[in-house]
Amino acid sequence: MGKIIFEGQEISFDMIKGGHWPMHSQYLSETLDFCQEWLNGKAEFQLQTSGSTGNPKTITVSRRQMQISAAATGAFFEIPVNSTLLCCLNTSMIAGRMMLVRAMEWDSLLHLREPEGLPLATFSAQQYWDFVAMVPAQVENCLMKPAEKQKLQSIAKLIIGGAPLSSQVQLALSQIPIKAYQTYGMTETVSHIALAEITGSLPLIYQVLPGVVINTSEDGQLIIDAPMAEQRLHTHDRVEIIGTDRFHWLGRSDFTINSGGVKIQPEIVEQKIAGLMNDLFPGTRYIIAGAAHEKWGEEVVLLIEGAEASDLIGQLMEGMAEQLEKYHRPKKVLFIENFASTPSSKIKRKESLSLALEKAKEDQ
């Protein structure tokens, strides 16, 4: 029978099922409340969407959907019996919830940690993990510290979700011996429905999980038929399908910039300037966005998180002029102290743009 280990305390699934566990933090209590409901057969659960592309909302997800998702992930990665997992995520959101479900469905040993920047810090370098899920900020923090970077290599399968990984982090991961995957999914698909192994090559190639069928609409938006989703899902993601079960993710159609009739996908521009940004602003988050323009409808702007660095703007603009097509080049560079983000660290693009434009107006 599996169990959960939290701060050195072992709590078996039998104890959780019966409601017997030591009083501790609110995080542990809320986490084990969900586990108890699951182990006692509860049929439906309420989940909060992240709000990355609209207002957050509560949806109902069935036990069967979550079981199908866990089984598909287990089959994809060939997770062994008596596996050892680590959950270091917010367990009120779908990514964390599904780590709990996987542990219970796979009868695993699950180490539980409250979400923090360095999730492996309290574990020894000898600790082995069959399966771990992290958000990009946690991975990036681990890569920056030699001891934590070494610990990453003790993970057999690492999935990373909540937000896209920067090309710099992808390259760093590809240079160490680890099987790491960027996920594609959402709350409505009950966690990921596709995974892309991080090899250092761009763009990433996503492979769908067993049982998932993908198509595109006339305008290239991804359509998903998946057993872990209750109905066909029409997404806002523009993709290029390869064969029948793989795809390149191009970006979100609702982020597309229309500047004088030229349609620009910001995520593609971001990839093209990744090397330049890493040279001039190492470790700094940035996004491309479309700001309103009287003549062109929208103009391309670059938003950089952090303190203003006006001394680097000249080099930056020159570099972008060399690497980008004329209409794809940002006309402005705006700095913002902190991007607006979801609980899973995904940047809220429209809110961040509004904040940056307000700041720029105040500074005039």
mmCIF file of C-alpha atoms in Angstrom:
data_model
loop_
_atom_site.group_PDB
_atom_site.id
_atom_site.type_symbol
_atom_site.label_atom_id
_atom_site.label_comp_id
_atom_site.label_asym_id
_atom_site.label_seq_id
_atom_site.Cartn_x
_atom_site.Cartn_y
_atom_site.Cartn_z
ATOM 1 C CA MET A 1 0.000 0.000 0.000
ATOM 2 C CA GLY A 2 1.320 3.433 -0.936
ATOM 3 C CA LYS A 3 1.964 6.332 1.379
ATOM 4 C CA ILE A 4 2.789 10.014 1.581
ATOM 5 C CA ILE A 5 5.869 11.411 3.307
ATOM 6 C CA PHE A 6 5.672 15.021 4.486
ATOM 7 C CA GLU A 7 8.537 16.591 6.450
ATOM 8 C CA GLY A 8 9.708 13.176 7.632
ATOM 9 C CA GLN A 9 6.257 11.947 8.662
ATOM 10 C CA GLU A 10 4.941 8.833 6.913
ATOM 11 C CA ILE A 11 1.191 8.705 6.319
ATOM 12 C CA SER A 12 -0.171 5.564 4.690
ATOM 13 C CA PHE A 13 -3.104 5.641 2.287
ATOM 14 C CA ASP A 14 -5.012 3.488 4.830
ATOM 15 C CA MET A 15 -4.525 6.197 7.479
ATOM 16 C CA ILE A 16 -5.650 8.899 5.052
ATOM 17 C CA LYS A 17 -8.712 6.886 4.029
ATOM 18 C CA GLY A 18 -9.748 6.624 7.657
ATOM 19 C CA GLY A 19 -9.096 10.313 8.340
ATOM 20 C CA HIS A 20 -6.142 9.684 10.634
ATOM 21 C CA TRP A 21 -3.174 11.943 10.061
ATOM 22 C CA PRO A 22 -1.109 14.351 12.175
ATOM 23 C CA MET A 23 -2.245 17.955 12.334
ATOM 24 C CA HIS A 24 0.210 20.128 10.486
ATOM 25 C CA SER A 25 0.072 22.972 7.950
ATOM 26 C CA GLN A 26 -2.991 24.116 6.040
ATOM 27 C CA TYR A 27 -1.299 22.844 2.867
ATOM 28 C CA LEU A 28 -1.041 19.312 4.258
ATOM 29 C CA SER A 29 -4.558 19.368 5.652
ATOM 30 C CA GLU A 30 -6.165 20.525 2.399
ATOM 31 C CA THR A 31 -4.057 18.071 0.395
ATOM 32 C CA LEU A 32 -5.019 15.107 2.532
ATOM 33 C CA ASP A 33 -8.668 16.145 2.558
ATOM 34 C CA PHE A 34 -8.681 15.636 -1.201
ATOM 35 C CA CYS A 35 -6.796 12.339 -0.898
ATOM 36 C CA GLN A 36 -9.304 11.078 1.659
ATOM 37 C CA GLU A 37 -12.206 11.918 -0.657
ATOM 38 C CA TRP A 38 -10.454 10.110 -3.507
ATOM 39 C CA LEU A 39 -9.610 7.008 -1.483
ATOM 40 C CA ASN A 40 -13.227 6.807 -0.305
ATOM 41 C CA GLY A 41 -14.527 6.819 -3.874
ATOM 42 C CA LYS A 42 -15.820 10.333 -4.396
ATOM 43 C CA ALA A 43 -17.136 10.596 -7.972
ATOM 44 C CA GLU A 44 -16.757 14.306 -8.824
ATOM 45 C CA PHE A 45 -14.396 17.132 -7.911
ATOM 46 C CA GLN A 46 -14.400 20.899 -8.325
ATOM 47 C CA LEU A 47 -11.314 22.404 -9.941
ATOM 48 C CA GLN A 48 -10.276 25.988 -10.576
ATOM 49 C CA THR A 49 -8.938 26.957 -14.013
ATOM 50 C CA SER A 50 -5.772 29.057 -14.038
ATOM 51 C CA GLY A 51 -7.191 32.174 -15.675
ATOM 52 C CA SER A 52 -4.289 32.436 -18.116
ATOM 53 C CA THR A 53 -6.563 33.233 -21.075
ATOM 54 C CA GLY A 54 -9.652 34.610 -19.370
ATOM 55 C CA ASN A 55 -11.387 34.843 -16.031
ATOM 56 C CA PRO A 56 -10.704 31.885 -13.712
ATOM 57 C CA LYS A 57 -13.691 29.587 -13.345
ATOM 58 C CA THR A 58 -14.678 26.481 -11.445
ATOM 59 C CA ILE A 59 -15.356 23.309 -13.420
ATOM 60 C CA THR A 60 -16.485 19.825 -12.397
ATOM 61 C CA VAL A 61 -14.179 16.922 -13.256
ATOM 62 C CA SER A 62 -15.178 13.293 -12.802
ATOM 63 C CA ARG A 63 -13.186 10.588 -11.068
ATOM 64 C CA ARG A 64 -13.199 8.595 -14.319
ATOM 65 C CA GLN A 65 -11.577 11.467 -16.236
ATOM 66 C CA MET A 66 -8.777 11.718 -13.689
ATOM 67 C CA GLN A 67 -8.256 7.958 -13.676
ATOM 68 C CA ILE A 68 -7.991 7.903 -17.472
ATOM 69 C CA SER A 69 -5.454 10.739 -17.386
ATOM 70 C CA ALA A 70 -3.330 8.999 -14.752
ATOM 71 C CA ALA A 71 -3.438 5.703 -16.666
ATOM 72 C CA ALA A 72 -2.424 7.393 -19.935
ATOM 73 C CA THR A 73 0.557 9.109 -18.301
ATOM 74 C CA GLY A 74 1.599 5.861 -16.613
ATOM 75 C CA ALA A 75 1.439 4.020 -19.936
ATOM 76 C CA PHE A 76 3.339 6.747 -21.804
ATOM 77 C CA PHE A 77 6.235 6.727 -19.328
ATOM 78 C CA GLU A 78 5.999 3.055 -18.354
ATOM 79 C CA ILE A 79 5.977 3.945 -14.658
ATOM 80 C CA PRO A 80 7.097 0.916 -12.592
ATOM 81 C CA VAL A 81 5.299 -0.684 -9.657
ATOM 82 C CA ASN A 82 6.198 0.842 -6.257
ATOM 83 C CA SER A 83 7.389 4.028 -7.937
ATOM 84 C CA THR A 84 8.719 7.040 -6.016
ATOM 85 C CA LEU A 85 7.165 10.412 -6.853
ATOM 86 C CA LEU A 86 7.574 14.008 -5.732
ATOM 87 C CA CYS A 87 4.710 16.503 -5.575
ATOM 88 C CA CYS A 88 6.038 20.043 -5.070
ATOM 89 C CA LEU A 89 3.094 21.880 -6.646
ATOM 90 C CA ASN A 90 -0.038 23.698 -5.535
ATOM 91 C CA THR A 91 -2.382 20.775 -4.847
ATOM 92 C CA SER A 92 -5.516 22.896 -5.275
ATOM 93 C CA MET A 93 -4.735 23.245 -9.001
ATOM 94 C CA ILE A 94 -4.968 20.510 -11.624
ATOM 95 C CA ALA A 95 -1.212 19.794 -11.919
ATOM 96 C CA GLY A 96 -0.824 19.184 -8.197
ATOM 97 C CA ARG A 97 -4.114 17.321 -7.913
ATOM 98 C CA MET A 98 -3.089 14.937 -10.667
ATOM 99 C CA MET A 99 0.218 14.181 -8.939
ATOM 100 C CA LEU A 100 -1.826 13.054 -5.935
ATOM 101 C CA VAL A 101 -4.160 10.989 -8.132
ATOM 102 C CA ARG A 102 -1.231 9.343 -9.920
ATOM 103 C CA ALA A 103 0.345 8.380 -6.609
ATOM 104 C CA MET A 104 -2.898 6.826 -5.369
ATOM 105 C CA GLU A 105 -3.718 5.119 -8.674
ATOM 106 C CA TRP A 106 -0.166 3.816 -9.065
ATOM 107 C CA ASP A 107 0.078 2.875 -5.364
ATOM 108 C CA SER A 108 3.278 4.879 -5.119
ATOM 109 C CA LEU A 109 5.463 6.412 -2.435
ATOM 110 C CA LEU A 110 4.809 10.140 -2.718
ATOM 111 C CA HIS A 111 7.054 12.757 -1.141
ATOM 112 C CA LEU A 112 5.011 15.912 -0.600
ATOM 113 C CA ARG A 113 6.516 19.404 -0.363
ATOM 114 C CA GLU A 114 4.861 22.779 -0.180
ATOM 115 C CA PRO A 115 5.584 24.696 -3.399
ATOM 116 C CA GLU A 116 8.872 26.592 -3.274
ATOM 117 C CA GLY A 117 11.640 27.705 -5.586
ATOM 118 C CA LEU A 118 14.075 24.876 -4.819
ATOM 119 C CA PRO A 119 11.902 21.770 -4.409
ATOM 120 C CA LEU A 120 14.826 19.322 -4.102
ATOM 121 C CA ALA A 121 16.775 21.342 -1.511
ATOM 122 C CA THR A 122 15.996 19.137 1.507
ATOM 123 C CA PHE A 123 16.720 15.848 -0.272
ATOM 124 C CA SER A 124 20.084 14.157 -0.648
ATOM 125 C CA ALA A 125 21.817 13.799 -3.993
ATOM 126 C CA GLN A 126 21.264 10.024 -3.700
ATOM 127 C CA GLN A 127 17.471 10.325 -3.627
ATOM 128 C CA TYR A 128 16.049 8.720 -6.787
ATOM 129 C CA TRP A 129 12.739 9.722 -8.360
ATOM 130 C CA ASP A 130 10.718 7.803 -10.927
ATOM 131 C CA PHE A 131 8.476 10.737 -11.758
ATOM 132 C CA VAL A 132 8.381 14.439 -10.807
ATOM 133 C CA ALA A 133 6.374 17.448 -12.016
ATOM 134 C CA MET A 134 7.615 21.046 -11.702
ATOM 135 C CA VAL A 135 6.820 24.500 -13.026
ATOM 136 C CA PRO A 136 9.432 26.347 -15.142
ATOM 137 C CA ALA A 137 10.589 28.649 -12.329
ATOM 138 C CA GLN A 138 11.469 25.654 -10.134
ATOM 139 C CA VAL A 139 13.480 24.026 -12.926
ATOM 140 C CA GLU A 140 15.300 27.261 -13.702
ATOM 141 C CA ASN A 141 16.185 27.765 -10.032
ATOM 142 C CA CYS A 142 17.587 24.242 -9.801
ATOM 143 C CA LEU A 143 19.716 24.725 -12.907
ATOM 144 C CA MET A 144 21.301 27.852 -11.408
ATOM 145 C CA LYS A 145 22.706 26.020 -8.362
ATOM 146 C CA PRO A 146 25.286 23.238 -8.966
ATOM 147 C CA ALA A 147 24.077 21.044 -6.083
ATOM 148 C CA GLU A 148 20.437 21.284 -7.169
ATOM 149 C CA LYS A 149 21.362 20.795 -10.812
ATOM 150 C CA GLN A 150 23.043 17.534 -9.821
ATOM 151 C CA LYS A 151 19.905 16.418 -8.005
ATOM 152 C CA LEU A 152 17.810 16.967 -11.136
ATOM 153 C CA GLN A 153 19.794 14.167 -12.741
ATOM 154 C CA SER A 154 18.355 11.699 -10.214
ATOM 155 C CA ILE A 155 14.908 12.131 -11.782
ATOM 156 C CA ALA A 156 14.011 9.419 -14.295
ATOM 157 C CA LYS A 157 11.107 11.374 -15.834
ATOM 158 C CA LEU A 158 10.519 15.103 -15.268
ATOM 159 C CA ILE A 159 7.466 16.870 -16.671
ATOM 160 C CA ILE A 160 7.289 20.661 -16.730
ATOM 161 C CA GLY A 161 4.066 22.586 -17.146
ATOM 162 C CA GLY A 162 2.078 25.656 -16.220
ATOM 163 C CA ALA A 163 3.940 27.853 -18.714
ATOM 164 C CA PRO A 164 6.285 27.389 -21.681
ATOM 165 C CA LEU A 165 9.975 26.922 -20.914
ATOM 166 C CA SER A 166 12.332 29.532 -22.311
ATOM 167 C CA SER A 167 14.728 28.358 -25.001
ATOM 168 C CA GLN A 168 17.641 29.043 -22.609
ATOM 169 C CA VAL A 169 16.242 26.635 -20.014
ATOM 170 C CA GLN A 170 15.481 24.052 -22.689
ATOM 171 C CA LEU A 171 19.088 24.210 -23.868
ATOM 172 C CA ALA A 172 20.426 23.902 -20.303
ATOM 173 C CA LEU A 173 18.225 20.860 -19.645
ATOM 174 C CA SER A 174 19.293 19.196 -22.875
ATOM 175 C CA GLN A 175 22.909 19.373 -21.742
ATOM 176 C CA ILE A 176 22.443 17.221 -18.635
ATOM 177 C CA PRO A 177 21.485 13.522 -18.519
ATOM 178 C CA ILE A 178 17.778 13.799 -17.788
ATOM 179 C CA LYS A 179 14.554 12.882 -19.564
ATOM 180 C CA ALA A 180 12.574 16.107 -19.325
ATOM 181 C CA TYR A 181 9.306 16.933 -21.069
ATOM 182 C CA GLN A 182 7.290 20.080 -21.657
ATOM 183 C CA THR A 183 3.585 19.372 -21.214
ATOM 184 C CA TYR A 184 0.618 20.560 -23.234
ATOM 185 C CA GLY A 185 -2.760 20.615 -21.550
ATOM 186 C CA MET A 186 -5.237 22.538 -19.452
ATOM 187 C CA THR A 187 -7.659 22.008 -16.595
ATOM 188 C CA GLU A 188 -10.383 21.008 -19.066
ATOM 189 C CA THR A 189 -8.190 18.150 -20.370
ATOM 190 C CA VAL A 190 -7.412 17.079 -16.789
ATOM 191 C CA SER A 191 -3.699 17.931 -16.977
ATOM 192 C CA HIS A 192 -1.619 17.203 -20.083
ATOM 193 C CA ILE A 193 -2.729 15.414 -23.243
ATOM 194 C CA ALA A 194 0.630 15.708 -25.015
ATOM 195 C CA LEU A 195 4.325 15.805 -24.093
ATOM 196 C CA ALA A 196 7.414 17.102 -25.885
ATOM 197 C CA GLU A 197 10.824 15.742 -24.951
ATOM 198 C CA ILE A 198 13.320 18.540 -24.407
ATOM 199 C CA THR A 199 16.351 17.813 -26.577
ATOM 200 C CA GLY A 200 17.648 21.298 -27.311
ATOM 201 C CA SER A 201 16.035 21.347 -30.768
ATOM 202 C CA LEU A 202 13.328 23.887 -31.631
ATOM 203 C CA PRO A 203 10.463 23.900 -32.184
ATOM 204 C CA LEU A 204 9.377 21.221 -29.733
ATOM 205 C CA ILE A 205 7.513 18.221 -31.111
ATOM 206 C CA TYR A 206 4.552 17.189 -28.954
ATOM 207 C CA GLN A 207 3.473 13.533 -28.847
ATOM 208 C CA VAL A 208 -0.125 12.919 -27.744
ATOM 209 C CA LEU A 209 -0.964 10.466 -24.972
ATOM 210 C CA PRO A 210 -2.567 7.095 -25.758
ATOM 211 C CA GLY A 211 -6.187 7.489 -26.874
ATOM 212 C CA VAL A 212 -5.921 11.193 -27.769
ATOM 213 C CA VAL A 213 -6.937 12.262 -31.299
ATOM 214 C CA ILE A 214 -6.001 15.676 -32.716
ATOM 215 C CA ASN A 215 -7.165 17.745 -35.679
ATOM 216 C CA THR A 216 -7.164 21.399 -36.683
ATOM 217 C CA SER A 217 -9.875 23.846 -37.651
ATOM 218 C CA GLU A 218 -9.789 25.797 -40.927
ATOM 219 C CA ASP A 219 -7.697 28.518 -39.278
ATOM 220 C CA GLY A 220 -5.183 26.074 -37.827
ATOM 221 C CA GLN A 221 -6.470 25.902 -34.254
ATOM 222 C CA LEU A 222 -6.056 22.624 -32.387
ATOM 223 C CA ILE A 223 -9.107 20.395 -31.863
ATOM 224 C CA ILE A 224 -8.799 17.679 -29.209
ATOM 225 C CA ASP A 225 -10.793 14.480 -28.796
ATOM 226 C CA ALA A 226 -9.511 12.871 -25.620
ATOM 227 C CA PRO A 227 -10.959 10.230 -23.281
ATOM 228 C CA MET A 228 -9.931 12.340 -20.269
ATOM 229 C CA ALA A 229 -12.057 15.254 -21.527
ATOM 230 C CA GLU A 230 -15.846 15.035 -21.471
ATOM 231 C CA GLN A 231 -16.309 16.586 -24.901
ATOM 232 C CA ARG A 232 -14.429 17.687 -28.008
ATOM 233 C CA LEU A 233 -12.347 20.759 -27.237
ATOM 234 C CA HIS A 234 -11.749 23.572 -29.718
ATOM 235 C CA THR A 235 -8.683 25.415 -28.448
ATOM 236 C CA HIS A 236 -7.202 28.817 -29.289
ATOM 237 C CA ASP A 237 -3.803 27.244 -29.949
ATOM 238 C CA ARG A 238 -2.368 27.416 -33.446
ATOM 239 C CA VAL A 239 -0.487 24.222 -34.288
ATOM 240 C CA GLU A 240 1.119 22.349 -37.153
ATOM 241 C CA ILE A 241 0.159 18.658 -37.071
ATOM 242 C CA ILE A 242 2.841 16.127 -38.014
ATOM 243 C CA GLY A 243 1.483 12.758 -39.072
ATOM 244 C CA THR A 244 -1.494 11.814 -36.912
ATOM 245 C CA ASP A 245 -0.273 12.061 -33.326
ATOM 246 C CA ARG A 246 2.370 14.798 -33.136
ATOM 247 C CA PHE A 247 2.353 18.570 -33.510
ATOM 248 C CA HIS A 248 4.345 21.792 -33.315
ATOM 249 C CA TRP A 249 2.790 24.446 -31.072
ATOM 250 C CA LEU A 250 2.929 27.812 -32.854
ATOM 251 C CA GLY A 251 1.152 30.015 -30.317
ATOM 252 C CA ARG A 252 -2.252 31.219 -29.236
ATOM 253 C CA SER A 253 -4.530 32.727 -31.851
ATOM 254 C CA ASP A 254 -5.860 35.257 -29.335
ATOM 255 C CA PHE A 255 -2.293 36.574 -28.894
ATOM 256 C CA THR A 256 -1.767 37.042 -32.654
ATOM 257 C CA ILE A 257 -0.763 40.626 -33.496
ATOM 258 C CA ASN A 258 -2.351 42.243 -36.584
ATOM 259 C CA SER A 259 -0.130 45.141 -37.619
ATOM 260 C CA GLY A 260 -1.287 46.760 -40.849
ATOM 261 C CA GLY A 261 -2.705 43.454 -42.064
ATOM 262 C CA VAL A 262 0.482 41.514 -41.252
ATOM 263 C CA LYS A 263 -0.246 38.750 -38.733
ATOM 264 C CA ILE A 264 2.549 38.115 -36.259
ATOM 265 C CA GLN A 265 2.696 35.265 -33.751
ATOM 266 C CA PRO A 266 4.465 36.621 -30.646
ATOM 267 C CA GLU A 267 5.636 33.227 -29.390
ATOM 268 C CA ILE A 268 7.590 32.653 -32.620
ATOM 269 C CA VAL A 269 9.235 36.092 -32.380
ATOM 270 C CA GLU A 270 10.154 35.326 -28.769
ATOM 271 C CA GLN A 271 11.959 32.163 -29.865
ATOM 272 C CA LYS A 272 13.886 34.024 -32.551
ATOM 273 C CA ILE A 273 15.282 36.619 -30.137
ATOM 274 C CA ALA A 274 15.932 34.167 -27.289
ATOM 275 C CA GLY A 275 19.695 34.060 -27.831
ATOM 276 C CA LEU A 276 19.953 37.849 -28.032
ATOM 277 C CA MET A 277 17.870 38.313 -24.882
ATOM 278 C CA ASN A 278 19.948 35.761 -23.020
ATOM 279 C CA ASP A 279 23.135 37.632 -23.956
ATOM 280 C CA LEU A 280 21.864 41.065 -22.919
ATOM 281 C CA PHE A 281 19.345 40.179 -20.181
ATOM 282 C CA PRO A 282 20.344 36.728 -18.847
ATOM 283 C CA GLY A 283 17.672 34.982 -16.776
ATOM 284 C CA THR A 284 15.128 37.736 -17.456
ATOM 285 C CA ARG A 285 11.557 37.048 -18.554
ATOM 286 C CA TYR A 286 10.195 38.862 -21.595
ATOM 287 C CA ILE A 287 7.230 38.741 -23.964
ATOM 288 C CA ILE A 288 6.231 40.147 -27.335
ATOM 289 C CA ALA A 289 2.810 41.808 -27.418
ATOM 290 C CA GLY A 290 0.628 43.992 -29.625
ATOM 291 C CA ALA A 291 -0.156 47.529 -28.414
ATOM 292 C CA ALA A 292 -2.936 49.598 -29.981
ATOM 293 C CA HIS A 293 -1.789 51.884 -32.840
ATOM 294 C CA GLU A 294 -3.931 54.510 -34.596
ATOM 295 C CA LYS A 295 -2.604 53.812 -38.095
ATOM 296 C CA TRP A 296 -1.637 50.110 -38.067
ATOM 297 C CA GLY A 297 -4.225 48.752 -35.632
ATOM 298 C CA GLU A 298 -1.486 47.213 -33.499
ATOM 299 C CA GLU A 299 2.256 47.626 -33.211
ATOM 300 C CA VAL A 300 4.764 45.080 -31.928
ATOM 301 C CA VAL A 301 6.288 45.865 -28.539
ATOM 302 C CA LEU A 302 8.780 44.012 -26.354
ATOM 303 C CA LEU A 303 8.081 43.814 -22.620
ATOM 304 C CA ILE A 304 10.982 43.028 -20.286
ATOM 305 C CA GLU A 305 10.539 42.163 -16.613
ATOM 306 C CA GLY A 306 12.872 44.046 -14.304
ATOM 307 C CA ALA A 307 14.559 47.413 -13.825
ATOM 308 C CA GLU A 308 14.960 49.619 -16.877
ATOM 309 C CA ALA A 309 18.295 49.224 -18.659
ATOM 310 C CA SER A 310 18.340 52.076 -21.185
ATOM 311 C CA ASP A 311 22.057 51.566 -21.874
ATOM 312 C CA LEU A 312 21.293 48.221 -23.548
ATOM 313 C CA ILE A 313 18.384 49.343 -25.720
ATOM 314 C CA GLY A 314 20.595 50.363 -28.636
ATOM 315 C CA GLN A 315 22.295 46.963 -28.794
ATOM 316 C CA LEU A 316 18.957 45.236 -28.410
ATOM 317 C CA MET A 317 17.299 47.119 -31.266
ATOM 318 C CA GLU A 318 20.285 46.528 -33.538
ATOM 319 C CA GLY A 319 20.271 42.825 -32.740
ATOM 320 C CA MET A 320 16.551 42.491 -33.419
ATOM 321 C CA ALA A 321 16.923 44.349 -36.708
ATOM 322 C CA GLU A 322 19.419 41.688 -37.804
ATOM 323 C CA GLN A 323 17.349 38.711 -36.675
ATOM 324 C CA LEU A 324 13.759 39.676 -37.429
ATOM 325 C CA GLU A 325 11.763 40.529 -40.522
ATOM 326 C CA LYS A 326 10.859 44.193 -40.817
ATOM 327 C CA TYR A 327 7.251 43.937 -39.657
ATOM 328 C CA HIS A 328 8.130 41.575 -36.797
ATOM 329 C CA ARG A 329 10.565 43.978 -35.140
ATOM 330 C CA PRO A 330 9.348 45.603 -31.896
ATOM 331 C CA LYS A 331 8.797 49.328 -32.268
ATOM 332 C CA LYS A 332 9.070 49.890 -28.513
ATOM 333 C CA VAL A 333 10.779 48.271 -25.542
ATOM 334 C CA LEU A 334 8.911 48.584 -22.247
ATOM 335 C CA PHE A 335 10.089 47.554 -18.791
ATOM 336 C CA ILE A 336 7.835 46.338 -15.988
ATOM 337 C CA GLU A 337 8.924 45.445 -12.468
ATOM 338 C CA ASN A 338 6.826 42.274 -12.293
ATOM 339 C CA PHE A 339 4.651 40.590 -14.895
ATOM 340 C CA ALA A 340 1.082 39.741 -13.932
ATOM 341 C CA SER A 341 1.091 35.961 -13.508
ATOM 342 C CA THR A 342 -1.212 33.057 -12.715
ATOM 343 C CA PRO A 343 -0.637 30.852 -9.611
ATOM 344 C CA SER A 344 1.330 28.476 -11.861
ATOM 345 C CA SER A 345 3.687 31.327 -12.921
ATOM 346 C CA LYS A 346 2.203 31.652 -16.417
ATOM 347 C CA ILE A 347 2.447 35.245 -17.639
ATOM 348 C CA LYS A 348 -0.855 37.057 -18.112
ATOM 349 C CA ARG A 349 0.037 38.805 -21.341
ATOM 350 C CA LYS A 350 -2.803 41.289 -21.679
ATOM 351 C CA GLU A 351 -2.659 42.395 -18.049
ATOM 352 C CA SER A 352 1.133 42.712 -18.186
ATOM 353 C CA LEU A 353 0.911 44.819 -21.350
ATOM 354 C CA SER A 354 -1.661 47.121 -19.732
ATOM 355 C CA LEU A 355 0.548 47.575 -16.676
ATOM 356 C CA ALA A 356 3.608 48.296 -18.823
ATOM 357 C CA LEU A 357 1.745 50.846 -20.940
ATOM 358 C CA GLU A 358 0.392 52.581 -17.826
ATOM 359 C CA LYS A 359 3.896 52.783 -16.378
ATOM 360 C CA ALA A 360 5.318 54.155 -19.630
ATOM 361 C CA LYS A 361 2.583 56.821 -19.688
ATOM 362 C CA GLU A 362 3.333 57.827 -16.088
ATOM 363 C CA ASP A 363 7.060 58.088 -16.850
ATOM 364 C CA GLN A 364 6.515 60.486 -19.774
#
